């Protein structure tokens, strides 16, 4: 059995701040407490750069580390879209991507072929 979901990926840096705490923590709290989305994972990158071209990387020569963070979550389209509306005021423009996907139970004896 499969269901349609939306996967959302948010690109940030460790030091970005929200209204009260780190932006990462605010987003996690919002997704957990207000939307109870099916799943959320936070990835910490070892290096990356964005539109500014500034490379953020983990190395021994830098005193401060501002590594890239990716927050990814998924849920039914209605829930994911409602969550994205609330993220609109928190996350910088151009830092969110999303796509439709299928979520399938692996225990199916006769899985549906991809469309």
XYZ file of N, CA and C in Angstrom:
345
model
N 0.846 -1.181 0.000
C 0.000 0.000 0.000
C 0.887 1.238 0.000
N 0.524 2.225 -0.791
C 1.313 3.456 -0.824
C 0.388 4.661 -0.701
N 0.985 5.765 -0.260
C 0.242 7.018 -0.145
C 1.111 8.142 -0.680
N 0.459 9.165 -1.183
C 1.184 10.321 -1.697
C 1.592 11.230 -0.545
N 2.834 11.704 -0.589
C 3.356 12.616 0.423
C 4.093 13.748 -0.275
N 4.385 14.786 0.474
C 5.277 15.851 0.016
C 6.508 15.809 0.902
N 7.680 15.833 0.266
C 8.956 15.890 0.971
C 9.447 17.329 0.884
N 9.843 17.888 2.020
C 10.306 19.279 2.081
C 11.729 19.282 2.614
N 12.594 20.039 1.960
C 13.989 20.159 2.396
C 14.304 21.641 2.606
N 14.867 21.949 3.784
C 15.181 23.327 4.168
C 16.685 23.442 4.362
N 17.309 24.416 3.710
C 18.754 24.631 3.804
C 19.048 25.812 4.720
N 19.861 25.571 5.752
C 20.210 26.595 6.737
C 21.689 26.500 7.088
N 22.099 27.354 8.034
C 23.417 27.271 8.671
C 23.196 27.127 10.165
N 24.147 26.515 10.841
C 24.024 26.267 12.282
C 23.737 27.522 13.092
N 24.333 28.634 12.713
C 24.241 29.838 13.544
C 23.027 30.709 13.249
N 22.206 30.328 12.282
C 21.017 31.135 11.988
C 20.064 31.082 13.169
N 19.544 32.240 13.527
C 18.659 32.328 14.683
C 17.237 32.656 14.270
N 16.321 32.094 15.028
C 14.908 32.394 14.856
C 14.523 33.513 15.796
N 13.292 33.506 16.214
C 12.795 34.566 17.092
C 13.302 34.406 18.522
N 13.368 33.150 19.014
C 13.744 32.919 20.413
C 14.975 32.034 20.593
N 15.263 31.195 19.624
C 16.346 30.217 19.749
C 16.954 30.005 18.365
N 17.730 28.946 18.184
C 18.268 28.698 16.849
C 17.118 28.408 15.896
N 17.314 28.753 14.652
C 16.276 28.530 13.650
C 15.982 27.039 13.516
N 17.022 26.229 13.606
C 16.850 24.777 13.546
C 15.895 24.298 14.641
N 16.098 24.752 15.862
C 15.255 24.327 16.978
C 13.825 24.843 16.836
N 13.679 26.069 16.364
C 12.326 26.613 16.158
C 11.558 25.809 15.122
N 12.241 25.437 14.049
C 11.587 24.652 13.001
C 11.214 23.272 13.528
N 12.126 22.628 14.248
C 11.817 21.312 14.821
C 10.621 21.381 15.767
N 10.593 22.396 16.610
C 9.481 22.557 17.549
C 8.168 22.757 16.797
N 8.194 23.599 15.780
C 7.002 23.855 14.978
C 6.496 22.574 14.315
N 7.404 21.820 13.700
C 7.006 20.602 12.992
C 6.531 19.515 13.949
N 7.130 19.456 15.136
C 6.764 18.430 16.113
C 5.504 18.801 16.885
N 5.493 19.979 17.462
C 4.407 20.357 18.370
C 3.138 20.824 17.659
N 3.306 21.610 16.587
C 2.120 22.177 15.944
C 1.577 21.319 14.814
N 2.470 20.655 14.078
C 2.011 19.900 12.907
C 2.116 18.397 13.070
N 2.947 17.944 13.982
C 3.141 16.508 14.193
C 3.339 15.774 12.865
N 4.282 16.284 12.062
C 4.554 15.662 10.769
C 5.070 14.240 10.981
N 4.947 13.412 9.954
C 5.309 11.991 10.053
C 6.767 11.764 10.409
N 7.644 12.545 9.831
C 9.065 12.331 10.086
C 9.883 13.560 9.774
N 10.895 13.805 10.595
C 11.818 14.927 10.401
C 13.226 14.414 10.666
N 14.166 14.806 9.816
C 15.575 14.494 10.034
C 16.377 15.763 9.816
N 17.367 15.998 10.678
C 18.281 17.125 10.518
C 19.639 16.552 10.134
N 20.172 17.024 9.011
C 21.487 16.609 8.532
C 22.466 17.746 8.769
N 23.649 17.421 9.257
C 24.706 18.419 9.446
C 25.767 18.168 8.381
N 25.973 19.159 7.531
C 26.940 19.016 6.453
C 28.358 19.271 6.927
N 29.318 18.766 6.178
C 30.721 19.035 6.501
C 31.234 20.251 5.747
N 30.529 20.634 4.687
C 30.902 21.827 3.930
C 29.750 22.200 3.009
N 29.729 23.470 2.610
C 28.717 23.921 1.673
C 28.810 25.416 1.444
N 28.105 25.887 0.408
C 28.005 27.322 0.167
C 26.666 27.604 -0.480
N 26.241 28.842 -0.366
C 24.962 29.255 -0.933
C 25.155 30.385 -1.914
N 24.133 31.215 -2.048
C 24.131 32.297 -3.029
C 25.256 33.301 -2.803
N 25.666 33.494 -1.541
C 26.731 34.463 -1.256
C 28.091 33.981 -1.745
N 28.228 32.674 -1.936
C 29.501 32.111 -2.368
C 30.468 31.837 -1.234
N 30.114 32.202 -0.007
C 30.970 31.942 1.150
C 30.943 30.456 1.474
N 32.129 29.846 1.525
C 32.221 28.422 1.846
C 32.202 28.254 3.356
N 31.313 27.414 3.832
C 31.223 27.068 5.247
C 31.727 25.638 5.360
N 32.810 25.443 6.113
C 33.406 24.113 6.200
C 33.973 23.869 7.586
N 34.048 22.605 7.939
C 34.648 22.208 9.214
C 36.132 21.959 8.970
N 36.970 22.779 9.582
C 38.405 22.519 9.542
C 39.042 23.069 10.809
N 40.239 22.649 11.085
C 40.897 22.999 12.337
C 41.356 24.450 12.401
N 41.463 25.136 11.267
C 41.977 26.499 11.252
C 40.921 27.550 11.594
N 39.678 27.184 11.565
C 38.605 28.140 11.847
C 38.209 28.056 13.315
N 38.109 29.209 13.953
C 37.712 29.233 15.354
C 36.208 29.051 15.520
N 35.444 29.607 14.604
C 33.996 29.432 14.659
C 33.561 28.573 13.484
N 32.634 27.712 13.733
C 32.139 26.822 12.689
C 30.666 27.140 12.457
N 30.335 27.388 11.219
C 28.959 27.671 10.831
C 28.598 26.702 9.707
N 28.417 25.440 10.088
C 28.214 24.394 9.090
C 26.799 24.421 8.514
N 26.671 23.899 7.291
C 25.344 23.808 6.692
C 24.477 22.801 7.443
N 23.195 23.100 7.506
C 22.198 22.224 8.118
C 21.085 22.020 7.089
N 20.632 20.793 6.949
C 19.479 20.505 6.105
C 18.425 19.844 6.986
N 17.233 20.409 6.987
C 16.103 19.818 7.702
C 15.162 19.259 6.647
N 14.852 17.981 6.773
C 13.972 17.340 5.802
C 12.782 16.728 6.529
N 11.588 16.944 5.987
C 10.404 16.320 6.568
C 9.442 15.920 5.465
N 8.506 15.043 5.834
C 7.497 14.625 4.867
C 6.182 14.348 5.577
N 5.111 14.477 4.835
C 3.783 14.135 5.343
C 2.789 14.232 4.194
N 1.531 13.975 4.515
C 0.465 14.119 3.534
C 0.488 15.551 3.002
N 0.087 15.752 1.746
C 0.166 17.088 1.150
C -0.467 18.194 1.988
N -1.619 17.944 2.590
C -2.299 18.989 3.367
C -1.464 19.414 4.573
N -0.870 18.447 5.256
C -0.065 18.741 6.447
C 1.229 19.449 6.053
N 1.914 18.946 5.016
C 3.176 19.549 4.576
C 2.959 20.982 4.091
N 1.894 21.211 3.345
C 1.617 22.560 2.845
C 1.275 23.522 3.977
N 0.535 23.058 4.973
C 0.229 23.903 6.136
C 1.505 24.245 6.898
N 2.406 23.277 7.041
C 3.680 23.525 7.727
C 4.519 24.531 6.947
N 4.546 24.399 5.616
C 5.330 25.332 4.806
C 4.807 26.760 4.931
N 3.513 26.929 5.087
C 2.952 28.278 5.261
C 3.477 28.918 6.538
N 3.571 28.136 7.614
C 4.105 28.677 8.867
C 5.608 28.938 8.784
N 6.311 28.161 7.973
C 7.755 28.356 7.809
C 8.060 29.603 6.991
N 7.084 30.089 6.252
C 7.272 31.232 5.361
C 7.882 32.433 6.067
N 7.506 32.715 7.284
C 8.064 33.857 8.002
C 9.377 33.570 8.702
N 9.755 32.293 8.809
C 10.977 31.920 9.533
C 12.180 31.693 8.628
N 11.968 30.997 7.530
C 13.059 30.538 6.671
C 13.331 31.569 5.576
N 14.612 31.877 5.323
C 14.943 32.834 4.258
C 14.416 32.376 2.895
N 14.049 33.346 2.060
C 13.564 33.039 0.714
C 14.581 32.206 -0.052
N 14.089 31.249 -0.815
C 14.944 30.434 -1.664
C 15.663 29.306 -0.942
N 15.335 29.056 0.318
C 16.014 28.016 1.091
C 15.159 26.772 1.292
N 14.018 26.703 0.626
C 13.120 25.558 0.775
C 12.837 24.966 -0.598
N 13.001 23.642 -0.703
C 12.582 22.938 -1.914
C 11.639 21.818 -1.489
N 10.772 21.397 -2.391
C 9.851 20.316 -2.067
C 9.474 19.579 -3.332
N 9.020 18.340 -3.145
C 8.586 17.515 -4.254
C 7.589 16.470 -3.757
N 6.802 15.961 -4.692
C 5.848 14.895 -4.385
C 6.567 13.557 -4.428
N 6.147 12.645 -3.563
C 6.738 11.308 -3.509
C 5.668 10.320 -3.068
N 5.998 9.046 -3.170
C 5.118 7.989 -2.677
C 5.747 7.363 -1.456
N 4.938 7.118 -0.441
C 5.385 6.459 0.780
C 4.741 5.078 0.784
N 5.567 4.049 0.754
C 5.043 2.693 0.614
C 5.398 1.839 1.816
N 4.469 1.000 2.224
C 4.721 0.020 3.269
C 5.522 -1.115 2.654
N 6.688 -1.415 3.219
C 7.556 -2.431 2.634
C 7.039 -3.844 2.831
N 6.065 -4.035 3.692
C 5.527 -5.365 3.938
C 4.544 -5.842 2.884
N 4.283 -5.031 1.862
C 3.336 -5.437 0.819
C 3.817 -6.690 0.105
N 2.926 -7.663 -0.061
C 3.303 -8.872 -0.791
C 3.273 -8.632 -2.295
N 2.466 -7.672 -2.735
C 2.390 -7.333 -4.156
C 2.500 -5.819 -4.300
N 3.731 -5.285 -4.290
C 3.877 -3.827 -4.368
C 3.348 -3.280 -5.685
N 2.833 -2.065 -5.609
C 2.332 -1.395 -6.803
C 3.511 -0.947 -7.660
N 3.418 -1.105 -8.977
C 4.502 -0.613 -9.834
C 4.489 0.905 -9.870
N 5.665 1.523 -10.091
C 5.694 2.987 -10.185
C 4.877 3.459 -11.380
N 4.262 4.608 -11.236
C 3.419 5.157 -12.315
C 4.257 5.753 -13.409
